[in-house]
Each structure stands twice: as structure tokens, then as C-alpha cells.
Amino acid sequence: MADELEQVRTQADVIIVDEAHHFRNTGTRGSEGEGRRSRYWRLYDIAKGKQIYLLTATPINNSLLDFQHMVELFSQHKTDHFAEAPLGIHSLPGHIRQLEKAIEKEIYGTTGEEPLDLNLADAAPKLFADPLFDALVVQRSRRYVKESMVREGPGEVLFPEPRKPKVINYSVKQTYGKLLDMVAVAFQKQAPLFVLGIYNPYAYYKGGDPDVIPALERGRRQQVVALIRTSFLKRFESSAEAFRQSCWGLLQKLLAWAEVHAETAHEKSSLERWKRKNAKLLDYSPQLDLLSEEEEDDLVTPELLDAVEKLPRDDFAVDEILQDTLQDLEQIADFLNELENFKPRQDKKLTELIKLLNTDPVASKHKVLIFSEFGDTARYLAEQLKLAGIKGVDQIDSNTSGDRARIIERFSPYYNESSRGALVKASREEIRILISTDVLSEGLNLQDATRLINYDLHWNPVRLMQRIGRVDRRMNPEIEKRIVRDHPDQQLLRGTVGYWNFLPPGELDDLLRLYQRVSHKTLRISKTLGIEGRKLLSEDDDYEDLRNFDEQMEGTITADETMHLEWQDLLRHHSGLTDTVMAFPDGIFSGKEHPKPGSKAVFFCYARPGYDKDASSKSGEDEWTTNSGDVKWYLYDLFAGVVREEASGIIDLIRSAPETPRLTKMERPALSDIRVLVEKHITKTYLRKVQAPLGVKPILRAWMELG
């Protein structure tokens, strides 16, 4: 890949990045060239001076910083990249911060004091009213795409019909018993679950000047601790096996750190005492991915010991970190000892999954895709489903060896250029139930399946939509015919998709509170989690009113999209309309009755000039032209005395048909005075912002009296 990427850097003019949200986090920068350490900064170097298109359904995951980082791939950290007309944004980071605060205050009622996971569905109206988003982002709902393609000409546009998600209830308390109380108590300690001092040594710094440690590094270390705590909670909800493996993995790392740092006789004896106390537990060491076959009997491998960076005792209170580490080890040992008593038969979540796969008319016979966030859970489910006698089960995660494409083809042959017959010929067994982590959550065609199960609680609603998009995506009419021809029993299934979400209703509030305490973030449950009767789980839920699921998947057509569709209709029904409009003289004027009785307003359409680089380089002087600017609508409300700029709020007032009566009542001097007021408004809000020189003015294209 290195040679190919270098070729892109030296020869390409345009770069298109699919699934561009993978570049929402910058990672470690390093030095230029070979010293770059993260994929973000490698792409940053390649993209310099090129035109770049970033394709993603999720430009914002949790924060507007996601969007900012992607923009900076082409703005190259030039903060005033958008200072010129028509945007006039002199600081990209400053603009992003102000916008995020405005969204938090308007939509969530917060002041930005507590970190908040941004819900794109909630924030979209505010975001796309922002000039930067409007200029850079092209977003089209599925509903718009369907209607637009119908207008463009003949041809079948097939998307499946989604059904409202169903919630599979299960009890965390019945599954975990005493362990649930243990976890709850651990999280409610004054010092939250796991001090994890080995990951945040700066909390124990005792060197001369504490200011020598950058605040950024202190914050980063604290975030690492928060991430580990959050991960433990998420894995606890996912499955006992995922939680068990996390406990063992952390125990090994903590033990390795303690082995390296225990120096005094007291420290060594304390560590030895803990080992003796937990000797029975330490003899049980399950096979972990990080252990090789030769080392599986060693609890702490040489690699783990070598990876420990020894802290200087002159600068850090190593004895205190050791003490806290032993307490962390004790807490983990308590969890693992309790997990020794756990048996799959008491796993109510697993029981409900097996019941669903055995009794549901569709899930018991046809393709089902099951998602879990964690590979440990996926492997656990695959093993237990096979033991339960369910046929055609396979599993894939980031550690799966072999050709993933083969697994995908065996599960979804028709949408991956194969068929059941081709699999039989090649002696490859078809997969009916595929259990996967999010390695399959994007960029793949799995439309052979019509049913999907989300086994984990969705802490990030974006990931849920990406998962659903594996089966709920555009269909190929020819492939659909082949599937029905080979499988007549699927005729009624094709063109439909259904989902199940596993949620613990009785303990959901407790889990959300635990999550907030651990991550220090306000968690906003997605509208798409589970919708029955337009409520999340019950009629008295107090989360937020749920929108119709069809709107969530199809998208509500925005005012901007509505205007695009309306313009398509006009062009289709009135040939030559574009030439007619272009032939109108500047300043053309008309009038009509205001739709709201007793109201008065004046509509204006202005071409706003921008700095023309090409014309300026030719003339040697600063040239401002309308070709380098934009076109903007304004409405002056006579009664309110304000200028409105939202096209979505203006379109319904000015819309006219050939038979609409032309009506003008206002005196010319009054109209001219209003025009002066609007042009002053443009000067104040636009021309000054883009630092246009004196003498540069907007051009009036058309205006209309509404009386």
C-alpha cells in the first residue's frame, strides 16, 4: 500500500474517501513523512493541495470535532480557510465551538458544562441552518432520493420496507444475581470502579514542578481511565463472557505492573500475600488471545512484563500506586470468583435469543444477522447456539482468521456475485445465522438477510444505524428475481426488513446512571433503540418522544430537499424555463397577496459578490464578482420590523402559479426605503464579515411585494 499511496500523493488531483468517518479522530501526529503515526495524519499529508470528497452517512459521531477534523484534511489547519466570501468564517475551530454551544443550549438545554454525546438526528435542523454546513455538506434522505429518481426518468428504485423494531426483554438481575449488586456497589464507591493508577500516574506525581506536565497529557491519561471503566460496563451488559475476559485481561496487566514495581520487602510481601489469597483463582487461567500456546500456563507473560514502563520513584508515589493496584486486583478477583459460579443456563439474555431463533416464523427458518460490539460475546453466542442445536451458525470478528470475503459470500451469496448452487458446487456450507462484531457494520452488501438482531445495548445510536444499513439498503431487481426463483418460500419476505433489540427494561435506568457516572457523559438514548407504540419501552418513559420509525430510516424530506424536488417538477413541466428565468432583467419586480391576512412583507433575492481570485490575478487588482459569491433570499416583515433569511420560512410566502393574481399596493418610496434597509442589513451581516472593500454591493435580482 505504501507505494500506491505515494503514487496517489504525487499524481492524483482528486481524492474520494469512502466511510470517511474513520478519519474523525486525529490520533498521534508524529513528524512529517515516514514519522506519521496515525492514518489520519498520513491521509492529511496525501491530501495536501488536492480536491477531496469525503463520503459518510455519519459525519458526526459524538461531537462536532468529528466534522472539524474531517474538514481540516483539506483546510490543512488553516484556521481562516473559510474567511473569504461567501462564508466569512475567520476561525474554523471558533465557529465549531460556538455552533456546538448553541446546539447544546437550544436543543438539550445545557450550557456545555458537562460533556454531551451529540445526537445528529436532534441537531440536524440547527446544523444545516449553519452556513458552513450548508456550504460543505450534501445530505439527502432516502425519501428524497426515491422521489428525485422518479422525476429523473423511468426505472425501478427498490428499497426494503422497514418494520418497527421489536424489543426483546430480559432481566440483568436474573442473569447476574449477586454480581449485579457487586458491580453497582463498585461503581457507587466514592472512588469509582478501579482506581487504575497505573494508567494515570500523573495523579501520583511528586516531582519538583507539577506544571512541567502538560495539561493535555494529564487530560489524556484521565480519559484513558474513563474509557476503561466505560468499557467494563458496556462489556458487562453485553455478556458475562465479555466481562470475564475483560477482568482477566486487566488482572494480568495490573499484576505485571505490580511485579515490575514491587521493590521493598513490604511491597513484595503484600503482593505475595494477595497471590496466596487468590491462589485457587490464579490457577484458573482461560486461553486468552494475547497468550501463545507455549505460554498459556503463565499468568503473566514475559511480553506483559517487558511492556511495563518503570516509573522513577523520585517523581511518582509508586508505593501509593501499588497500594491502589492491589485494591483493584482484589476487586477484579471478587468479580472473577463470582463469575466462577455463572453458568450459561442462567443467562436470561442468551435464553431469549435461543427462544427467538427457535420460535419466530422468519428467524427460525431464514437468514439472520446478529450484531454484538465485542468479539468475546460473538464467540460465546456462536458456541452456545451450536450447543443448543441451531444449525448453520458462524461467527466473525476482528480476530477471525482466513478470508472474510468467503464468510460474507457464504452468508449473503446472491448480493456477493454467487448463489446457493455455486456454494454447493464449491463444497462450501451456506451460513444461515451470522454473528458479527461491527467489522461488518459498514460498506458491505448483506441484503440476502431480511432480519437483524442487535444483541447489545446501543450506547452509540450511529452504530445502530450503520448495522441496520447492512440489510436495509437499495435492492437490485435482477438479484431479487434470482433469489425468489431459487427460494420461492422467500417471496413474501423480500422487500421487507425487521429488527430486534435486546434491552433490559427493569434495569435500564440503573445501567444508564452507571454509564453516566463512569463516563462522565450524559447519554441520550437514540430514538431508534426500540419503538413500539412510539415509546421506548413503556407508556411512561420519560426519555424523549419517539418519532415514527419510518421517518427515522427513510428520513423526513427537508425544506431544502422539497425545494429541489419542486424545481425538478417545474423544469419537467415547463420546457425552456431556465432560459426564460435567465433572460429576466435584474431588479424585476412583482407582487401578490400575503397568504396570511393582515400581514405585509417584501421579498428580495440578491446576488452577493465574492472575491474573484482568477479575475484579480489577471487584472492585478482586487476583483469582486457575483460569480464568486452566492445568491440569498431575504424577507422584510413590515409588522415585526425584522429581516428574515431562512429560505424554508420564505418559500411558502412567495410561491406563485401562472394564474396567481399580480397585486401591488405599496407606494414606490416606501418600497425603496425597505430596500435600503435590507441592503444595510446585507452590508452589516455579510459584506463586513467577508471584508469586502468599499463600493462592493449586492445585486438585486428580483423582489416581490406581499400585501
Tab-separated table of N, CA, C and O in Angstrom, residues 648-694:
chain	number	residue	atom	x	y	z
A	648	SER	N	-36.518	28.265	3.997
A	648	SER	CA	-37.624	27.367	4.323
A	648	SER	C	-38.829	28.116	4.871
A	648	SER	O	-39.968	27.651	4.744
A	649	GLY	N	-38.593	29.276	5.480
A	649	GLY	CA	-39.693	30.072	6.001
A	649	GLY	C	-40.220	31.093	5.010
A	649	GLY	O	-41.246	31.736	5.254
A	650	ILE	N	-39.543	31.236	3.868
A	650	ILE	CA	-39.920	32.237	2.861
A	650	ILE	C	-40.670	31.594	1.695
A	650	ILE	O	-41.573	32.194	1.118
A	651	ILE	N	-40.305	30.342	1.367
A	651	ILE	CA	-40.807	29.700	0.156
A	651	ILE	C	-42.332	29.687	0.076
A	651	ILE	O	-42.927	29.952	-0.971
A	652	ASP	N	-42.996	29.384	1.193
A	652	ASP	CA	-44.460	29.291	1.162
A	652	ASP	C	-45.124	30.642	0.952
A	652	ASP	O	-46.272	30.710	0.499
A	653	LEU	N	-44.425	31.722	1.294
A	653	LEU	CA	-44.995	33.061	1.138
A	653	LEU	C	-44.925	33.543	-0.302
A	653	LEU	O	-45.817	34.245	-0.780
A	654	ILE	N	-43.872	33.158	-1.021
A	654	ILE	CA	-43.671	33.715	-2.363
A	654	ILE	C	-44.115	32.774	-3.477
A	654	ILE	O	-44.178	33.181	-4.634
A	655	ARG	N	-44.417	31.507	-3.138
A	655	ARG	CA	-44.781	30.543	-4.165
A	655	ARG	C	-45.977	31.056	-4.976
A	655	ARG	O	-46.985	31.483	-4.419
A	656	SER	N	-45.843	30.993	-6.293
A	656	SER	CA	-46.882	31.503	-7.189
A	656	SER	C	-47.079	30.553	-8.360
A	656	SER	O	-46.183	29.795	-8.723
A	657	ALA	N	-48.268	30.617	-8.945
A	657	ALA	CA	-48.587	29.867	-10.156
A	657	ALA	C	-48.881	30.864	-11.266
A	657	ALA	O	-49.095	32.059	-10.996
A	658	PRO	N	-48.893	30.422	-12.529
A	658	PRO	CA	-49.181	31.361	-13.626
A	658	PRO	C	-50.493	32.117	-13.422
A	658	PRO	O	-50.619	33.276	-13.837
A	659	GLU	N	-51.450	31.482	-12.746
A	659	GLU	CA	-52.749	32.139	-12.572
A	659	GLU	C	-52.837	32.993	-11.305
A	659	GLU	O	-53.876	33.613	-11.032
A	660	THR	N	-51.732	33.040	-10.495
A	660	THR	CA	-51.755	33.866	-9.288
A	660	THR	C	-51.889	35.339	-9.672
A	660	THR	O	-51.079	35.848	-10.458
A	661	PRO	N	-52.887	36.064	-9.128
A	661	PRO	CA	-53.071	37.484	-9.487
A	661	PRO	C	-51.888	38.329	-9.055
A	661	PRO	O	-51.358	38.166	-7.950
A	662	ARG	N	-51.444	39.212	-9.956
A	662	ARG	CA	-50.391	40.169	-9.611
A	662	ARG	C	-51.042	41.308	-8.855
A	662	ARG	O	-51.991	41.932	-9.337
A	663	LEU	N	-50.503	41.580	-7.638
A	663	LEU	CA	-51.125	42.596	-6.785
A	663	LEU	C	-50.044	43.463	-6.164
A	663	LEU	O	-49.170	42.960	-5.455
A	664	THR	N	-50.068	44.777	-6.465
A	664	THR	CA	-49.119	45.721	-5.864
A	664	THR	C	-49.895	46.889	-5.284
A	664	THR	O	-50.696	47.514	-5.975
A	665	LYS	N	-49.642	47.176	-3.998
A	665	LYS	CA	-50.376	48.243	-3.308
A	665	LYS	C	-49.450	49.309	-2.727
A	665	LYS	O	-49.834	50.464	-2.574
A	666	MET	N	-48.221	48.920	-2.374
A	666	MET	CA	-47.343	49.841	-1.643
A	666	MET	C	-46.798	50.922	-2.553
A	666	MET	O	-46.559	50.699	-3.748
A	667	GLU	N	-46.610	52.115	-1.966
A	667	GLU	CA	-46.037	53.225	-2.718
A	667	GLU	C	-44.563	52.954	-2.984
A	667	GLU	O	-43.853	52.344	-2.189
A	668	ARG	N	-44.095	53.457	-4.118
A	668	ARG	CA	-42.704	53.236	-4.524
A	668	ARG	C	-41.693	53.766	-3.504
A	668	ARG	O	-40.707	53.081	-3.199
A	669	PRO	N	-41.899	54.959	-2.938
A	669	PRO	CA	-40.923	55.452	-1.941
A	669	PRO	C	-40.804	54.518	-0.733
A	669	PRO	O	-39.703	54.296	-0.219
A	670	ALA	N	-41.924	53.959	-0.279
A	670	ALA	CA	-41.885	53.054	0.868
A	670	ALA	C	-41.108	51.787	0.524
A	670	ALA	O	-40.311	51.281	1.324
A	671	LEU	N	-41.336	51.270	-0.685
A	671	LEU	CA	-40.599	50.091	-1.130
A	671	LEU	C	-39.101	50.375	-1.222
A	671	LEU	O	-38.267	49.553	-0.825
A	672	SER	N	-38.758	51.545	-1.730
A	672	SER	CA	-37.337	51.918	-1.857
A	672	SER	C	-36.685	52.025	-0.494
A	672	SER	O	-35.519	51.631	-0.308
A	673	ASP	N	-37.425	52.564	0.506
A	673	ASP	CA	-36.879	52.668	1.868
A	673	ASP	C	-36.603	51.281	2.451
A	673	ASP	O	-35.582	51.065	3.120
A	674	ILE	N	-37.517	50.348	2.193
A	674	ILE	CA	-37.326	48.975	2.693
A	674	ILE	C	-36.118	48.336	2.025
A	674	ILE	O	-35.316	47.650	2.666
A	675	ARG	N	-35.964	48.605	0.730
A	675	ARG	CA	-34.812	48.062	0.010
A	675	ARG	C	-33.510	48.574	0.617
A	675	ARG	O	-32.544	47.813	0.786
A	676	VAL	N	-33.472	49.847	0.972
A	676	VAL	CA	-32.277	50.426	1.602
A	676	VAL	C	-31.990	49.724	2.930
A	676	VAL	O	-30.835	49.405	3.251
A	677	LEU	N	-33.050	49.459	3.709
A	677	LEU	CA	-32.877	48.781	4.999
A	677	LEU	C	-32.285	47.376	4.809
A	677	LEU	O	-31.387	46.958	5.540
A	678	VAL	N	-32.785	46.665	3.811
A	678	VAL	CA	-32.300	45.306	3.567
A	678	VAL	C	-30.849	45.332	3.098
A	678	VAL	O	-30.030	44.500	3.513
A	679	GLU	N	-30.505	46.287	2.242
A	679	GLU	CA	-29.120	46.365	1.765
A	679	GLU	C	-28.168	46.753	2.888
A	679	GLU	O	-27.014	46.312	2.913
A	680	LYS	N	-28.634	47.568	3.840
A	680	LYS	CA	-27.814	47.871	5.026
A	680	LYS	C	-27.610	46.599	5.846
A	680	LYS	O	-26.525	46.353	6.392
A	681	HIS	N	-28.678	45.803	5.935
A	681	HIS	CA	-28.588	44.527	6.656
A	681	HIS	C	-27.553	43.609	5.993
A	681	HIS	O	-26.749	42.961	6.677
A	682	ILE	N	-27.543	43.565	4.664
A	682	ILE	CA	-26.578	42.730	3.939
A	682	ILE	C	-25.155	43.232	4.175
A	682	ILE	O	-24.216	42.450	4.358
A	683	THR	N	-24.993	44.544	4.180
A	683	THR	CA	-23.667	45.125	4.441
A	683	THR	C	-23.167	44.726	5.820
A	683	THR	O	-22.004	44.317	5.988
A	684	LYS	N	-24.060	44.802	6.801
A	684	LYS	CA	-23.676	44.527	8.188
A	684	LYS	C	-23.411	43.041	8.430
A	684	LYS	O	-22.449	42.672	9.113
A	685	THR	N	-24.267	42.184	7.878
A	685	THR	CA	-24.185	40.751	8.186
A	685	THR	C	-23.314	39.967	7.219
A	685	THR	O	-22.890	38.858	7.540
A	686	TYR	N	-23.053	40.544	6.037
A	686	TYR	CA	-22.303	39.777	5.039
A	686	TYR	C	-21.052	40.492	4.555
A	686	TYR	O	-19.939	39.992	4.698
A	687	LEU	N	-21.218	41.685	3.966
A	687	LEU	CA	-20.078	42.355	3.338
A	687	LEU	C	-18.964	42.647	4.336
A	687	LEU	O	-17.778	42.494	4.018
A	688	ARG	N	-19.335	43.077	5.542
A	688	ARG	CA	-18.304	43.330	6.563
A	688	ARG	C	-17.655	42.019	7.001
A	688	ARG	O	-16.444	41.971	7.255
A	689	LYS	N	-18.456	40.992	7.104
A	689	LYS	CA	-17.951	39.696	7.548
A	689	LYS	C	-16.906	39.145	6.591
A	689	LYS	O	-15.893	38.565	7.006
A	690	VAL	N	-17.137	39.336	5.280
A	690	VAL	CA	-16.184	38.822	4.287
A	690	VAL	C	-15.144	39.875	3.919
A	690	VAL	O	-14.335	39.672	3.022
A	691	GLN	N	-15.192	41.011	4.622
A	691	GLN	CA	-14.213	42.099	4.454
A	691	GLN	C	-14.166	42.617	3.015
A	691	GLN	O	-13.104	42.809	2.426
A	692	ALA	N	-15.380	42.832	2.478
A	692	ALA	CA	-15.477	43.406	1.133
A	692	ALA	C	-15.079	44.880	1.171
A	692	ALA	O	-15.441	45.605	2.092
A	693	PRO	N	-14.344	45.361	0.170
A	693	PRO	CA	-13.935	46.784	0.154
A	693	PRO	C	-15.125	47.694	-0.130
A	693	PRO	O	-16.178	47.259	-0.597
A	694	LEU	N	-14.939	48.965	0.177
A	694	LEU	CA	-15.985	49.949	-0.100
A	694	LEU	C	-16.317	49.959	-1.583
A	694	LEU	O	-15.444	49.820	-2.440
